[in-house]
CSV table of C-alpha atoms and ligand atoms in Angstrom, one decimal:
chain,number,residue,atom,x,y,z
A,20,MET,CA,0.0,0.0,0.0
A,21,HIS,CA,1.3,3.5,-0.9
A,22,ILE,CA,0.3,6.1,1.6
A,23,ALA,CA,0.7,9.9,1.6
A,24,MET,CA,0.7,11.6,5.0
A,25,ILE,CA,-0.1,15.3,4.9
A,26,GLY,CA,1.1,17.2,8.0
A,27,THR,CA,4.3,15.9,9.6
A,28,GLY,CA,3.7,17.0,13.2
A,29,TYR,CA,3.2,15.0,16.4
A,30,VAL,CA,0.4,12.9,14.8
A,31,GLY,CA,1.6,12.8,11.1
A,32,LEU,CA,5.2,11.9,11.8
A,33,VAL,CA,4.3,9.2,14.3
A,34,SER,CA,1.5,7.8,12.1
A,35,GLY,CA,3.6,7.9,9.0
A,36,ALA,CA,6.5,6.2,10.7
A,37,CYS,CA,4.3,3.5,12.2
A,38,PHE,CA,2.5,2.8,8.8
A,39,SER,CA,5.9,2.4,7.2
A,40,ASP,CA,6.9,0.1,10.0
A,41,PHE,CA,3.8,-2.0,9.1
A,42,GLY,CA,5.4,-2.4,5.7
A,43,HIS,CA,3.5,0.3,3.7
A,44,GLU,CA,5.4,2.8,1.6
A,45,VAL,CA,4.8,6.2,3.1
A,46,ILE,CA,5.6,9.7,1.9
A,47,CYS,CA,5.2,12.4,4.6
A,48,ILE,CA,4.4,15.9,3.2
A,49,ASP,CA,4.6,19.2,5.1
A,50,GLN,CA,4.4,22.8,4.0
A,51,ASP,CA,7.1,23.6,6.5
A,52,ALA,CA,10.2,23.4,4.4
A,53,ALA,CA,12.6,23.7,7.3
A,54,LYS,CA,10.9,20.7,9.1
A,55,ILE,CA,11.1,18.6,5.9
A,56,ALA,CA,14.8,19.6,5.4
A,57,GLN,CA,15.5,18.5,9.0
A,58,LEU,CA,13.8,15.2,8.5
A,59,GLN,CA,15.6,14.6,5.2
A,60,ARG,CA,18.9,15.1,7.1
A,61,GLY,CA,17.7,12.5,9.7
A,62,VAL,CA,16.9,15.1,12.4
A,63,ILE,CA,13.6,14.5,14.3
A,64,PRO,CA,12.0,17.9,15.0
A,65,ILE,CA,10.1,16.8,18.1
A,66,PHE,CA,10.8,14.8,21.2
A,67,GLU,CA,8.8,11.5,21.3
A,68,PRO,CA,10.4,8.4,22.9
A,69,GLY,CA,11.5,5.9,20.3
A,70,LEU,CA,10.6,8.0,17.3
A,71,ASP,CA,14.2,8.7,16.1
A,72,ALA,CA,15.0,4.9,15.8
A,73,LEU,CA,11.7,4.1,14.2
A,74,VAL,CA,12.1,6.8,11.6
A,75,ALA,CA,15.8,5.9,10.9
A,76,ARG,CA,14.9,2.2,10.5
A,77,ASN,CA,12.1,2.9,7.9
A,78,VAL,CA,14.1,5.5,6.0
A,79,GLU,CA,16.9,3.0,5.8
A,80,ALA,CA,14.5,0.4,4.5
A,81,ARG,CA,13.3,3.0,1.9
A,82,ARG,CA,9.7,2.8,3.1
A,83,LEU,CA,9.6,6.3,4.5
A,84,SER,CA,10.5,9.6,2.9
A,85,PHE,CA,9.7,13.3,3.3
A,86,THR,CA,8.8,16.0,0.8
A,87,THR,CA,7.1,19.4,0.5
A,88,GLU,CA,5.5,18.4,-2.8
A,89,PHE,CA,2.0,16.9,-3.1
A,90,GLY,CA,2.3,15.8,-6.7
A,91,ASN,CA,4.0,12.4,-6.8
A,92,ALA,CA,3.1,11.5,-3.3
A,93,VAL,CA,-0.7,11.9,-3.8
A,94,ARG,CA,-0.7,10.5,-7.3
A,95,SER,CA,0.9,7.2,-6.3
A,96,ALA,CA,-1.1,6.8,-3.0
A,97,GLY,CA,-4.0,4.5,-2.4
A,98,ALA,CA,-4.7,6.4,0.8
A,99,VAL,CA,-3.9,10.0,1.6
A,100,PHE,CA,-4.1,10.9,5.3
A,101,LEU,CA,-4.7,14.4,6.6
A,102,ALA,CA,-2.9,15.1,9.9
A,103,VAL,CA,-2.6,18.9,9.7
A,104,GLY,CA,-3.3,21.1,12.8
A,105,THR,CA,-6.8,22.2,13.8
A,106,PRO,CA,-6.1,24.8,16.4
A,107,SER,CA,-8.7,27.0,18.2
A,108,ARG,CA,-9.9,29.9,16.1
A,109,ARG,CA,-9.4,33.2,17.8
A,110,GLY,CA,-12.7,34.7,19.1
A,111,ASP,CA,-15.2,31.8,19.0
A,112,GLY,CA,-13.1,28.8,19.9
A,113,PHE,CA,-14.3,26.9,16.9
A,114,ALA,CA,-11.7,24.6,15.2
A,115,ASP,CA,-9.7,26.6,12.6
A,116,LEU,CA,-10.2,24.4,9.5
A,117,SER,CA,-8.1,26.4,7.1
A,118,PHE,CA,-5.2,24.0,7.1
A,119,VAL,CA,-7.5,21.1,6.4
A,120,TYR,CA,-9.3,22.8,3.6
A,121,ASP,CA,-6.0,24.1,2.1
A,122,ALA,CA,-4.7,20.6,2.1
A,123,ALA,CA,-7.9,19.3,0.4
A,124,ARG,CA,-7.4,21.9,-2.4
A,125,ASP,CA,-3.8,20.8,-2.8
A,126,ILE,CA,-4.8,17.1,-3.0
A,127,ALA,CA,-7.6,17.5,-5.5
A,128,PRO,CA,-5.6,18.1,-8.7
A,129,GLU,CA,-3.3,15.2,-8.0
A,130,ILE,CA,-5.9,12.4,-7.5
A,131,ALA,CA,-5.2,9.6,-10.0
A,132,ASP,CA,-6.9,6.2,-9.5
A,133,PHE,CA,-9.4,5.5,-6.7
A,134,THR,CA,-8.0,7.3,-3.6
A,135,VAL,CA,-9.1,7.2,0.0
A,136,ILE,CA,-8.7,10.6,1.8
A,137,ALA,CA,-8.7,9.8,5.5
A,138,THR,CA,-8.9,12.6,8.0
A,139,LYS,CA,-6.8,12.0,11.1
A,140,SER,CA,-7.0,15.7,12.2
A,141,THR,CA,-9.6,16.3,14.9
A,142,VAL,CA,-12.5,18.1,13.0
A,143,PRO,CA,-16.0,19.2,13.8
A,144,VAL,CA,-19.1,17.2,12.6
A,145,GLY,CA,-19.6,17.8,8.9
A,146,THR,CA,-16.0,18.8,8.1
A,147,ASN,CA,-15.5,15.7,6.0
A,148,ASP,CA,-18.6,16.5,4.0
A,149,GLU,CA,-17.0,19.8,3.3
A,150,ILE,CA,-13.7,18.3,2.3
A,151,GLU,CA,-15.5,16.0,-0.1
A,152,ALA,CA,-17.4,19.0,-1.6
A,153,ILE,CA,-14.2,21.0,-2.1
A,154,ILE,CA,-12.5,18.2,-3.9
A,155,ARG,CA,-15.6,17.3,-5.9
A,156,LYS,CA,-15.9,20.9,-7.1
A,157,LEU,CA,-12.3,21.0,-8.3
A,158,ARG,CA,-12.3,17.5,-9.8
A,159,PRO,CA,-15.9,16.5,-10.7
A,160,GLN,CA,-14.8,13.2,-12.3
A,161,ALA,CA,-12.2,12.1,-9.8
A,162,ASP,CA,-12.6,8.7,-8.1
A,163,PHE,CA,-12.2,9.2,-4.4
A,164,ALA,CA,-13.8,8.7,-1.0
A,165,VAL,CA,-13.4,10.8,2.1
A,166,VAL,CA,-13.2,8.9,5.4
A,167,SER,CA,-13.0,10.1,9.0
A,168,ASN,CA,-10.2,8.3,10.9
A,169,PRO,CA,-9.7,10.2,14.2
A,170,GLU,CA,-6.5,9.6,16.0
A,171,PHE,CA,-6.3,8.7,19.7
A,172,LEU,CA,-2.6,8.5,20.4
A,173,ARG,CA,-1.1,10.2,23.4
A,174,GLU,CA,2.1,12.2,23.1
A,175,GLY,CA,4.8,10.6,25.2
A,176,ALA,CA,3.5,7.1,24.4
A,177,ALA,CA,2.5,7.7,20.8
A,178,ILE,CA,4.2,4.8,19.1
A,179,GLU,CA,2.9,2.2,21.6
A,180,ASP,CA,-0.6,3.8,21.3
A,181,PHE,CA,-0.5,3.8,17.5
A,182,LYS,CA,0.7,0.2,17.3
A,183,HIS,CA,-1.6,-1.1,20.1
A,184,PRO,CA,-4.6,1.1,20.1
A,185,ASP,CA,-7.7,0.3,22.2
A,186,ARG,CA,-9.6,0.7,18.9
A,187,VAL,CA,-9.4,2.2,15.4
A,188,VAL,CA,-12.4,4.2,14.3
A,189,VAL,CA,-13.2,4.4,10.6
A,190,GLY,CA,-16.2,6.5,9.6
A,191,THR,CA,-17.4,5.9,6.1
A,192,GLU,CA,-20.4,4.7,4.2
A,193,ASP,CA,-18.2,3.6,1.2
A,194,GLU,CA,-17.5,-0.1,0.9
A,195,ARG,CA,-14.4,0.4,-1.3
A,196,ALA,CA,-13.0,2.8,1.3
A,197,ARG,CA,-13.6,0.3,4.0
A,198,ARG,CA,-11.5,-2.3,2.1
A,199,VAL,CA,-8.6,0.1,1.7
A,200,MET,CA,-8.7,1.1,5.4
A,201,ARG,CA,-8.8,-2.6,6.4
A,202,GLU,CA,-5.7,-3.1,4.3
A,203,VAL,CA,-3.9,0.0,5.8
A,204,TYR,CA,-4.6,-1.3,9.4
A,205,ARG,CA,-4.2,-5.0,8.5
A,206,PRO,CA,-1.4,-5.6,11.0
A,207,LEU,CA,-3.6,-4.4,13.8
A,208,PHE,CA,-6.6,-6.4,12.5
A,209,ILE,CA,-4.4,-9.5,12.8
A,210,ASN,CA,-3.6,-8.5,16.4
A,211,GLU,CA,-7.4,-8.4,17.0
A,212,THR,CA,-7.5,-4.6,17.6
A,213,PRO,CA,-11.2,-3.7,17.3
A,214,ILE,CA,-11.7,-1.7,14.1
A,215,LEU,CA,-14.9,0.1,14.5
A,216,PHE,CA,-16.7,1.1,11.3
A,217,THR,CA,-19.2,3.9,11.8
A,218,GLY,CA,-20.9,6.6,10.0
A,219,ARG,CA,-18.6,9.5,9.0
A,220,ARG,CA,-20.2,12.0,11.2
A,221,ALA,CA,-20.3,9.6,14.2
A,222,ALA,CA,-16.5,9.1,13.8
A,223,GLU,CA,-16.0,12.9,13.9
A,224,LEU,CA,-18.0,13.2,17.0
A,225,ILE,CA,-16.5,10.1,18.8
A,226,LYS,CA,-13.2,11.9,18.9
A,227,TYR,CA,-14.5,15.1,20.5
A,228,ALA,CA,-16.8,13.2,22.9
A,229,ALA,CA,-13.9,11.0,24.0
A,230,ASN,CA,-11.6,13.9,24.7
A,231,ALA,CA,-14.3,15.9,26.5
A,232,PHE,CA,-15.2,12.9,28.6
A,233,LEU,CA,-11.5,12.5,29.7
A,234,ALA,CA,-11.2,16.2,30.4
A,235,THR,CA,-14.4,16.0,32.5
A,236,LYS,CA,-12.9,13.1,34.5
A,237,ILE,CA,-9.8,15.1,35.2
A,238,THR,CA,-11.8,18.1,36.2
A,239,PHE,CA,-14.0,16.0,38.4
A,240,ILE,CA,-11.1,14.7,40.5
A,241,ASN,CA,-9.6,18.2,40.7
A,242,GLU,CA,-12.8,19.4,42.3
A,243,MET,CA,-12.8,16.4,44.7
A,244,ALA,CA,-9.2,17.4,45.5
A,245,ASP,CA,-10.4,20.8,46.6
A,246,LEU,CA,-13.0,19.2,48.8
A,247,CYS,CA,-10.4,16.8,50.2
A,248,GLU,CA,-8.2,19.7,51.2
A,249,LYS,CA,-11.0,21.2,53.3
A,250,THR,CA,-12.1,17.9,54.8
A,251,GLY,CA,-8.8,16.3,55.8
A,252,VAL,CA,-9.0,13.6,53.1
A,253,ASP,CA,-6.3,12.3,50.7
A,254,VAL,CA,-7.6,12.5,47.2
A,255,GLN,CA,-5.3,9.7,46.1
A,256,GLU,CA,-7.2,7.3,48.4
A,257,VAL,CA,-10.5,8.6,47.0
A,258,ALA,CA,-9.2,8.2,43.4
A,259,ARG,CA,-8.1,4.6,44.1
A,260,GLY,CA,-11.4,3.7,45.7
A,261,MET,CA,-13.3,5.1,42.8
A,262,GLY,CA,-10.9,3.8,40.1
A,263,LEU,CA,-11.0,0.1,41.2
A,264,ASP,CA,-14.7,0.2,40.1
A,265,ARG,CA,-14.4,-1.0,36.5
A,266,ARG,CA,-17.3,1.2,35.5
A,267,ILE,CA,-15.1,4.2,36.4
A,268,ALA,CA,-11.5,2.9,35.8
A,269,ARG,CA,-8.4,4.4,37.3
A,270,GLN,CA,-7.0,6.4,34.4
A,271,PHE,CA,-7.4,10.2,34.4
A,272,LEU,CA,-8.2,10.4,38.1
A,273,HIS,CA,-5.0,12.1,39.0
A,274,ALA,CA,-5.6,15.5,40.7
A,275,GLY,CA,-3.3,18.2,39.5
A,276,PRO,CA,-3.0,21.8,38.2
A,277,GLY,CA,-5.6,21.4,35.5
A,278,PHE,CA,-5.4,19.9,32.0
A,279,GLY,CA,-3.3,21.4,29.3
A,280,GLY,CA,-1.8,20.2,26.1
A,281,SER,CA,-2.4,20.3,22.4
A,282,CYS,CA,-5.8,18.6,22.5
A,283,PHE,CA,-8.1,18.8,25.6
A,284,PRO,CA,-8.2,22.6,25.8
A,285,LYS,CA,-8.9,23.2,22.1
A,286,ASP,CA,-11.1,20.2,21.7
A,287,THR,CA,-13.4,21.0,24.6
A,288,GLU,CA,-13.6,24.6,23.3
A,289,ALA,CA,-14.4,23.4,19.8
A,290,LEU,CA,-17.1,21.0,21.1
A,291,ARG,CA,-18.7,23.8,23.1
A,292,ALA,CA,-18.7,25.9,19.8
A,293,ILE,CA,-20.2,22.9,17.9
A,294,GLY,CA,-23.0,22.5,20.5
A,295,ARG,CA,-23.8,26.2,20.4
A,296,ARG,CA,-23.8,26.2,16.5
A,297,HIS,CA,-26.4,23.5,16.6
A,298,GLY,CA,-28.5,25.1,19.4
A,299,VAL,CA,-27.4,22.4,21.9
A,300,PRO,CA,-25.6,24.0,24.9
A,301,LEU,CA,-23.2,21.4,26.3
A,302,ARG,CA,-23.4,22.5,29.9
A,303,ILE,CA,-21.0,19.9,31.3
A,304,VAL,CA,-18.3,20.8,28.8
A,305,GLU,CA,-18.9,24.5,29.3
A,306,THR,CA,-18.4,24.1,33.0
A,307,VAL,CA,-15.3,21.9,32.6
A,308,ILE,CA,-13.7,24.6,30.4
A,309,ASP,CA,-14.5,27.3,33.0
A,310,ILE,CA,-13.2,25.3,36.0
A,311,ASN,CA,-10.0,24.3,34.2
A,312,SER,CA,-9.1,27.8,33.0
A,313,THR,CA,-9.3,29.3,36.4
A,314,ARG,CA,-7.6,26.4,38.1
A,315,LYS,CA,-4.2,26.7,36.2
A,316,SER,CA,-3.5,30.3,37.4
A,317,ALA,CA,-5.2,29.6,40.8
A,318,MET,CA,-2.3,27.2,41.5
A,319,ALA,CA,-0.1,30.3,42.1
A,320,GLY,CA,-2.2,30.9,45.2
A,321,LYS,CA,-1.1,27.5,46.5
A,322,VAL,CA,2.5,28.5,46.1
A,323,VAL,CA,1.9,31.9,47.8
A,324,GLY,CA,0.3,30.1,50.7
A,325,ALA,CA,3.2,27.6,51.0
A,326,CYS,CA,5.6,30.6,51.0
A,327,GLY,CA,3.9,32.3,53.9
A,328,GLY,CA,1.6,34.7,52.1
A,329,SER,CA,4.0,36.6,49.8
A,330,LEU,CA,6.3,35.9,46.9
A,331,GLU,CA,7.9,39.3,46.9
A,332,GLY,CA,11.6,39.0,46.3
A,333,LYS,CA,11.4,35.2,46.6
A,334,THR,CA,12.9,32.6,44.1
A,335,ILE,CA,10.6,29.8,43.0
A,336,ALA,CA,12.2,26.8,41.4
A,337,VAL,CA,9.7,25.2,38.9
A,338,LEU,CA,10.5,21.6,37.9
A,339,GLY,CA,8.7,20.7,34.6
A,340,LEU,CA,7.4,23.0,31.9
A,341,THR,CA,5.8,20.7,29.3
A,342,PHE,CA,2.2,19.8,29.6
A,343,LYS,CA,3.0,16.2,30.5
A,344,PRO,CA,6.2,14.1,30.7
A,345,ASN,CA,8.0,12.5,27.8
A,346,THR,CA,7.2,15.2,25.3
A,347,ASP,CA,8.6,18.6,24.4
A,348,ASP,CA,5.1,19.9,23.7
A,349,MET,CA,4.3,23.1,25.6
A,350,ARG,CA,0.9,23.9,23.9
A,351,GLU,CA,-1.5,25.1,26.7
A,352,ALA,CA,0.8,23.7,29.4
A,353,PRO,CA,-0.1,24.8,32.9
A,354,SER,CA,3.4,26.4,33.1
A,355,LEU,CA,2.3,29.0,30.6
A,356,ALA,CA,-0.3,30.2,33.2
A,357,LEU,CA,1.5,29.5,36.4
A,358,VAL,CA,4.9,31.0,35.6
A,359,PRO,CA,3.5,34.5,34.7
A,360,ALA,CA,1.2,34.3,37.7
A,361,LEU,CA,4.1,33.7,40.0
A,362,ILE,CA,6.1,36.5,38.4
A,363,ALA,CA,3.1,38.9,38.7
A,364,GLN,CA,3.2,38.1,42.5
A,365,GLY,CA,6.8,39.4,42.7
A,366,ALA,CA,8.6,36.0,42.4
A,367,ARG,CA,11.8,35.3,40.5
A,368,VAL,CA,11.2,32.0,38.7
A,369,ARG,CA,13.9,29.6,37.7
A,370,ALA,CA,12.8,26.4,35.8
A,371,TYR,CA,14.2,23.1,34.6
A,372,ASP,CA,12.6,20.7,32.1
A,373,PRO,CA,14.4,17.6,30.7
A,374,HIS,CA,13.1,18.2,27.1
A,375,GLY,CA,11.0,21.4,27.2
A,376,ALA,CA,13.6,24.1,27.5
A,377,ALA,CA,13.9,24.9,23.8
A,378,GLU,CA,10.1,25.3,23.4
A,379,ALA,CA,9.8,27.2,26.7
A,380,ARG,CA,12.4,29.7,25.5
A,381,LYS,CA,10.0,30.5,22.5
A,382,LEU,CA,6.9,30.8,24.7
A,383,LEU,CA,8.4,32.3,27.9
A,384,PRO,CA,11.4,34.2,26.4
A,385,THR,CA,12.5,35.9,29.7
A,386,LEU,CA,12.3,32.7,31.8
A,387,ASP,CA,15.5,31.8,33.6
A,388,THR,CA,16.3,28.1,33.0
A,389,ALA,CA,18.7,25.8,34.7
A,390,SER,CA,20.6,22.8,33.2
A,391,ASP,CA,19.7,20.3,35.9
A,392,PRO,CA,17.2,20.1,38.8
A,393,TYR,CA,19.7,20.7,41.6
A,394,ALA,CA,21.0,23.9,40.0
A,395,CYS,CA,17.3,24.9,39.6
A,396,VAL,CA,16.4,24.5,43.2
A,397,ALA,CA,19.7,25.9,44.6
A,398,ASP,CA,18.9,28.8,47.0
A,399,ALA,CA,15.2,28.8,46.0
A,400,ASP,CA,12.5,29.6,48.5
A,401,ALA,CA,10.4,26.7,47.3
A,402,MET,CA,10.5,23.9,44.8
A,403,VAL,CA,7.3,23.4,42.7
A,404,ILE,CA,6.7,20.1,40.8
A,405,LEU,CA,4.7,21.0,37.7
A,406,THR,CA,5.3,18.1,35.3
A,407,GLU,CA,5.7,14.5,36.6
A,408,TRP,CA,8.9,13.5,34.8
A,409,ASP,CA,10.3,10.3,36.2
A,410,GLU,CA,13.5,12.2,36.8
A,411,PHE,CA,11.8,14.2,39.5
A,412,ARG,CA,10.4,11.1,41.2
A,413,ALA,CA,14.0,9.9,41.5
A,414,LEU,CA,15.5,13.1,42.9
A,415,ASP,CA,17.9,12.8,45.8
A,416,LEU,CA,15.6,14.6,48.2
A,417,ASP,CA,18.3,15.1,50.9
A,418,ARG,CA,20.4,16.9,48.4
A,419,VAL,CA,17.4,19.0,47.4
A,420,LYS,CA,16.8,19.9,51.0
A,421,ALA,CA,20.4,20.8,51.5
A,422,VAL,CA,20.5,23.3,48.6
A,423,LEU,CA,17.0,24.9,49.0
A,424,LYS,CA,16.9,28.1,51.0
A,425,SER,CA,13.7,26.9,52.7
A,426,PRO,CA,12.5,23.3,52.7
A,427,VAL,CA,9.2,24.0,50.9
A,428,VAL,CA,7.9,21.7,48.3
A,429,VAL,CA,4.7,22.3,46.3
A,430,ASP,CA,3.9,19.1,44.5
A,431,LEU,CA,1.2,19.9,42.0
A,432,ARG,CA,1.4,16.3,40.6
A,433,ASN,CA,1.4,14.4,43.9
A,434,ILE,CA,4.5,12.4,43.0
A,435,TYR,CA,5.8,12.3,46.6
A,436,ARG,CA,4.3,10.8,49.8
A,437,PRO,CA,3.3,13.5,52.4
A,438,SER,CA,4.5,11.3,55.3
A,439,ASP,CA,7.9,10.7,53.7
A,440,MET,CA,8.3,14.4,52.9
A,441,SER,CA,7.6,15.5,56.4
A,442,ALA,CA,9.9,12.8,57.8
A,443,ARG,CA,12.6,14.3,55.7
A,444,GLY,CA,11.9,17.8,57.2
A,445,PHE,CA,10.1,19.4,54.2
A,446,ARG,CA,7.0,21.6,54.5
A,447,TYR,CA,5.1,19.7,51.8
A,448,PHE,CA,2.0,20.8,50.0
A,449,GLY,CA,0.3,18.4,47.5
A,450,VAL,CA,-3.0,18.7,45.7
A,451,GLY,CA,-6.0,17.4,47.6
A,452,ARG,CA,-4.1,15.9,50.4
A,453,GLY,CA,-5.9,17.3,53.4
B,16,NAD,P1,1.2,19.8,14.6
B,16,NAD,O1,1.0,21.2,14.7
B,16,NAD,O2,2.3,19.1,15.4
B,16,NAD,O3,1.4,19.3,13.1
B,16,NAD,C1,0.7,19.8,12.1
B,16,NAD,C2,1.6,19.9,10.8
B,16,NAD,O4,0.8,20.1,9.7
B,16,NAD,C3,2.6,21.0,10.9
B,16,NAD,O5,3.9,20.4,10.7
B,16,NAD,C4,2.2,21.9,9.7
B,16,NAD,O6,3.3,22.6,9.1
B,16,NAD,C5,1.5,21.0,8.8
B,16,NAD,N1,0.6,21.6,7.9
B,16,NAD,C6,-0.4,22.5,8.1
B,16,NAD,N2,-1.0,22.8,7.0
B,16,NAD,C7,-0.5,22.1,6.0
B,16,NAD,C8,-0.8,21.9,4.6
B,16,NAD,N3,-1.8,22.6,4.0
B,16,NAD,N4,-0.1,21.1,3.9
B,16,NAD,C9,1.0,20.4,4.5
B,16,NAD,N5,1.3,20.5,5.8
B,16,NAD,C10,0.5,21.3,6.5
B,16,NAD,O7,-0.2,19.1,15.0
B,16,NAD,P2,-0.5,17.7,15.7
B,16,NAD,O8,-0.3,17.8,17.2
B,16,NAD,O9,0.2,16.6,15.0
B,16,NAD,O10,-2.0,17.6,15.5
B,16,NAD,C11,-2.6,17.3,14.2
B,16,NAD,C12,-4.0,17.0,14.3
B,16,NAD,O11,-4.2,15.7,15.0
B,16,NAD,C13,-4.9,18.0,15.1
B,16,NAD,O12,-6.2,18.1,14.5
B,16,NAD,C14,-5.0,17.4,16.5
B,16,NAD,O13,-6.1,17.8,17.1
B,16,NAD,C15,-5.0,15.9,16.2
B,16,NAD,N6,-4.5,15.1,17.2
B,16,NAD,C16,-3.4,15.4,17.9
B,16,NAD,C17,-2.9,14.6,18.9
B,16,NAD,C18,-1.7,15.0,19.7
B,16,NAD,O14,-1.4,14.3,20.7
B,16,NAD,N7,-0.9,15.9,19.2
B,16,NAD,C19,-3.6,13.4,19.2
B,16,NAD,C20,-4.7,13.1,18.5
B,16,NAD,C21,-5.2,13.9,17.5
């Protein structure tokens, strides 16, 4: 199978590399010429564990290549995947579909034989109808089918998720397209991964509904954490007691500073806008968005409290800047709200992140960064854990205590045990550990 992957970002590059590893011949296309030039030189533009080796292996086997040109790649492909960005549109929060529609216009002139155009980008209900209409208008006689194939991988575990997904969702009413998609995902089919064929609009909505549900789960436990703080309860015990119920499940019940990242914030906002557009206010989703947006900056109040009521003239060491561990992605990371909030309260902030420093320099250009966690916490008035990198779980806490100016730890990811931390002489503040 020949595949063209349009958009070579976190989703497109991982999907393209994994499809080539399945044995397909994949050409990844991106309009960002600098990114393609890097990839052609063997440089991976993002941090994703295992991706460099996977790409190198498949480039070497001549199954994976990179280009800025649509022509040959689309003409030779049986399946063309769209994995371009769908960020929040300024103003109304609806998904900005301009990248998707631009790509559709670039695909149209190059369609040769029957071609499946499969949309991996997260798009509102009805977008694939529009993609089909755009291509049909430009190429009335072309033989193609547009399919919704939402992607559920998580950054940081993207390869594992892509190769061993809980399910693959394929939304199409076209039998020929179903056959092509079965062939594309055949290695997973053989592994008995459920491949769920649905209507095209249902597939579009499944992605938003799934993300909004997970965002709701996080927000729910965050509110329980607030209640735990007032009632002398440890939210970790509550989460465990809830999560062992298989109807609830344990994942996404970790209290913290509020969700961030490249998907949940924009997808909940887009779903809210989709609901409003159709006259169906999605009140749970609207509330989740409101709670989460105030929560991120409210975490500064926790740090202020831990530091005795004022941050004026104090140095706060922030460990972790990315929105979650094992990625360099900073999109909507809680750090982007917390760091400015701490500075606004008069603090000097010094930060360390194992892989996020380069991105952080673009988004927080004046931020002082350290090259290792101990240099970061040296002489600081408090250490704040903001991203739960394994490296921070394994810190030498006696060394941390020795170099901190005051032994204050604000653990916004609950990676340490309160009893252990007080036994070591820290003043320890977690989330929801009343
Ligand atoms: P990204 O910003 O990392 O990558 C998008 C890429 O598309 C960029 O490299 C950009 O240059 C390229 N591009 C944009 N317009 C183009 C065009 N017309 N032609 C060619 N290339 C073009 O985005 P991402 O994080 O990979 O997300 C892509 C889509 O997948 C989004 O809709 C997102 O919601 C969805 N998604 C993302 C994740 C995730 O974890 N990042 C998970 C599931 C789904």
